[in-house]
Structure formats: C-alpha cells, structure tokens
C-alpha cells in the first residue's frame, strides 16, 4: 500500500491507497474518484506502517479494496461507511477532537 502524510490546518492528513489503484479513475453513477499521484502518491509500506499512520491521522482518505478492508479490520472505519466506487472501495476518516 502507499501512504502519504501531510500536516494541514485540520491536523495530520493521511492518504492511503492500494498500489494498483494509483493513477486510476473509478466511477459509480455521478460519482467519480481519481486516485492522483499528487494526493495519494507517497511511500510504499507494509500493513503495520499503514496502521500506525491511520492511528495518528486526524483526517484520512483511503482507496482500494485491501486498504479499506484493513482500515475496517483495525477499527478505524465502520463498514457501513464504506463506499463502492466502480470496482474499488473508498472511505474517509475524520477524528473529532
């Protein structure tokens, strides 16, 4: 998986995607999701590093079946909040402080 971390006014933003979805566009009805290098590009990491990043995130965007499934398995995302966009999954996390 690929992780990109950056500080924003809202806190730590973490973007995670499966490697194979980087650069792809997914569509579902009127919804279109493009997994850009600019936003999602970062370091290829193991699952443990993804979990560590999500644990620190104030905001997270997660794309890709494996990445979203990992976030659900680890309790970061409720499965009811996962979107199917074309052939992939997408979820967002916002921690209220």
PDB file of C-alpha atoms in Angstrom:
ATOM      1  CA  UNK A   1       0.000   0.000   0.000  1.00  0.00           C
ATOM      2  CA  UNK A   2       1.032   3.609  -0.485  1.00  0.00           C
ATOM      3  CA  UNK A   3       0.872   6.192   2.319  1.00  0.00           C
ATOM      4  CA  UNK A   4       1.180   9.949   2.035  1.00  0.00           C
ATOM      5  CA  UNK A   5       1.180  12.052   5.217  1.00  0.00           C
ATOM      6  CA  UNK A   6       0.983  15.846   5.393  1.00  0.00           C
ATOM      7  CA  UNK A   7       0.192  18.448   8.010  1.00  0.00           C
ATOM      8  CA  UNK A   8      -2.863  20.648   7.329  1.00  0.00           C
ATOM      9  CA  UNK A   9      -4.841  23.208   9.324  1.00  0.00           C
ATOM     10  CA  UNK A  10      -7.102  20.320  10.368  1.00  0.00           C
ATOM     11  CA  UNK A  11      -4.154  18.241  11.605  1.00  0.00           C
ATOM     12  CA  UNK A  12      -2.408  15.221  10.111  1.00  0.00           C
ATOM     13  CA  UNK A  13      -3.917  14.185   6.775  1.00  0.00           C
ATOM     14  CA  UNK A  14      -3.154  10.607   5.752  1.00  0.00           C
ATOM     15  CA  UNK A  15      -3.882   9.354   2.229  1.00  0.00           C
ATOM     16  CA  UNK A  16      -3.694   5.585   1.733  1.00  0.00           C
ATOM     17  CA  UNK A  17      -4.250   3.567  -1.426  1.00  0.00           C
ATOM     18  CA  UNK A  18      -3.570   0.151  -2.855  1.00  0.00           C
ATOM     19  CA  UNK A  19      -0.592   0.374  -5.210  1.00  0.00           C
ATOM     20  CA  UNK A  20      -2.567  -0.869  -8.218  1.00  0.00           C
ATOM     21  CA  UNK A  21      -5.202   1.897  -7.988  1.00  0.00           C
ATOM     22  CA  UNK A  22      -2.745   4.815  -8.112  1.00  0.00           C
ATOM     23  CA  UNK A  23      -3.427   6.791 -11.289  1.00  0.00           C
ATOM     24  CA  UNK A  24      -6.798   5.121 -11.896  1.00  0.00           C
ATOM     25  CA  UNK A  25     -10.261   6.696 -12.114  1.00  0.00           C
ATOM     26  CA  UNK A  26     -13.328   4.939 -10.734  1.00  0.00           C
ATOM     27  CA  UNK A  27     -16.946   5.883 -11.441  1.00  0.00           C
ATOM     28  CA  UNK A  28     -20.267   4.962  -9.885  1.00  0.00           C
ATOM     29  CA  UNK A  29     -23.264   6.834 -11.250  1.00  0.00           C
ATOM     30  CA  UNK A  30     -22.462  10.540 -10.999  1.00  0.00           C
ATOM     31  CA  UNK A  31     -19.596   9.885  -8.566  1.00  0.00           C
ATOM     32  CA  UNK A  32     -16.063   9.931  -9.986  1.00  0.00           C
ATOM     33  CA  UNK A  33     -12.891   9.258  -7.980  1.00  0.00           C
ATOM     34  CA  UNK A  34      -9.423   9.781  -9.441  1.00  0.00           C
ATOM     35  CA  UNK A  35      -6.533   8.422  -7.383  1.00  0.00           C
ATOM     36  CA  UNK A  36      -3.910  11.022  -8.264  1.00  0.00           C
ATOM     37  CA  UNK A  37      -0.176  10.792  -7.692  1.00  0.00           C
ATOM     38  CA  UNK A  38      -0.304  14.355  -6.344  1.00  0.00           C
ATOM     39  CA  UNK A  39      -2.670  13.458  -3.484  1.00  0.00           C
ATOM     40  CA  UNK A  40      -2.099   9.738  -2.864  1.00  0.00           C
ATOM     41  CA  UNK A  41       1.483   9.303  -4.054  1.00  0.00           C
ATOM     42  CA  UNK A  42       3.952   8.525  -1.302  1.00  0.00           C
ATOM     43  CA  UNK A  43       5.894   5.660   0.141  1.00  0.00           C
ATOM     44  CA  UNK A  44       5.079   2.002  -0.452  1.00  0.00           C
ATOM     45  CA  UNK A  45       4.771   0.474   3.020  1.00  0.00           C
ATOM     46  CA  UNK A  46       3.733  -2.691   4.826  1.00  0.00           C
ATOM     47  CA  UNK A  47       0.387  -3.046   6.616  1.00  0.00           C
ATOM     48  CA  UNK A  48       1.906  -2.228  10.013  1.00  0.00           C
ATOM     49  CA  UNK A  49       3.029   1.192   8.800  1.00  0.00           C
ATOM     50  CA  UNK A  50      -0.440   1.877   7.354  1.00  0.00           C
ATOM     51  CA  UNK A  51      -1.981   1.061  10.727  1.00  0.00           C
ATOM     52  CA  UNK A  52       0.481   3.364  12.516  1.00  0.00           C
ATOM     53  CA  UNK A  53      -0.299   6.224  10.117  1.00  0.00           C
ATOM     54  CA  UNK A  54      -4.055   5.792  10.453  1.00  0.00           C
ATOM     55  CA  UNK A  55      -3.727   5.704  14.246  1.00  0.00           C
ATOM     56  CA  UNK A  56      -2.112   9.161  14.133  1.00  0.00           C
ATOM     57  CA  UNK A  57      -4.425  10.646  11.474  1.00  0.00           C
ATOM     58  CA  UNK A  58      -6.846  13.469  12.163  1.00  0.00           C
ATOM     59  CA  UNK A  59      -8.204  13.098   8.621  1.00  0.00           C
ATOM     60  CA  UNK A  60      -7.717  10.146   6.258  1.00  0.00           C
ATOM     61  CA  UNK A  61      -8.722   9.255   2.707  1.00  0.00           C
ATOM     62  CA  UNK A  62      -8.457   5.575   1.888  1.00  0.00           C
ATOM     63  CA  UNK A  63      -8.887   3.988  -1.551  1.00  0.00           C
ATOM     64  CA  UNK A  64      -8.538   0.402  -2.687  1.00  0.00           C
ATOM     65  CA  UNK A  65     -10.113  -2.827  -1.569  1.00  0.00           C
ATOM     66  CA  UNK A  66      -7.219  -4.016   0.598  1.00  0.00           C
ATOM     67  CA  UNK A  67      -6.524  -0.600   2.157  1.00  0.00           C
ATOM     68  CA  UNK A  68     -10.170  -0.048   3.085  1.00  0.00           C
ATOM     69  CA  UNK A  69     -10.587  -3.618   4.352  1.00  0.00           C
ATOM     70  CA  UNK A  70      -7.523  -3.131   6.580  1.00  0.00           C
ATOM     71  CA  UNK A  71      -8.951   0.121   7.965  1.00  0.00           C
ATOM     72  CA  UNK A  72     -12.231  -1.677   8.737  1.00  0.00           C
ATOM     73  CA  UNK A  73     -10.449  -4.689  10.299  1.00  0.00           C
ATOM     74  CA  UNK A  74      -8.410  -2.382  12.548  1.00  0.00           C
ATOM     75  CA  UNK A  75     -11.479  -0.414  13.662  1.00  0.00           C
ATOM     76  CA  UNK A  76     -10.653   2.910  12.010  1.00  0.00           C
ATOM     77  CA  UNK A  77     -13.646   2.757   9.653  1.00  0.00           C
ATOM     78  CA  UNK A  78     -17.152   1.399  10.224  1.00  0.00           C
ATOM     79  CA  UNK A  79     -18.046  -0.937   7.363  1.00  0.00           C
ATOM     80  CA  UNK A  80     -21.393   0.865   6.964  1.00  0.00           C
ATOM     81  CA  UNK A  81     -19.453   3.991   5.907  1.00  0.00           C
ATOM     82  CA  UNK A  82     -17.546   2.351   3.046  1.00  0.00           C
ATOM     83  CA  UNK A  83     -18.427   3.443  -0.480  1.00  0.00           C
ATOM     84  CA  UNK A  84     -18.183   1.195  -3.520  1.00  0.00           C
ATOM     85  CA  UNK A  85     -16.936   3.313  -6.402  1.00  0.00           C
ATOM     86  CA  UNK A  86     -16.796   1.265  -9.575  1.00  0.00           C
ATOM     87  CA  UNK A  87     -14.532  -1.690  -8.879  1.00  0.00           C
ATOM     88  CA  UNK A  88     -12.893  -0.318  -5.745  1.00  0.00           C
ATOM     89  CA  UNK A  89     -13.693   0.820  -2.213  1.00  0.00           C
ATOM     90  CA  UNK A  90     -13.326   4.292  -0.672  1.00  0.00           C
ATOM     91  CA  UNK A  91     -13.598   5.554   2.891  1.00  0.00           C
ATOM     92  CA  UNK A  92     -12.857   8.734   4.776  1.00  0.00           C
ATOM     93  CA  UNK A  93     -11.941   9.255   8.412  1.00  0.00           C
ATOM     94  CA  UNK A  94     -12.386  12.427  10.432  1.00  0.00           C
ATOM     95  CA  UNK A  95     -11.431  12.434  14.107  1.00  0.00           C
ATOM     96  CA  UNK A  96     -13.297  14.997  16.160  1.00  0.00           C
ATOM     97  CA  UNK A  97     -11.285  16.461  18.997  1.00  0.00           C
TER      98      UNK A  97
END
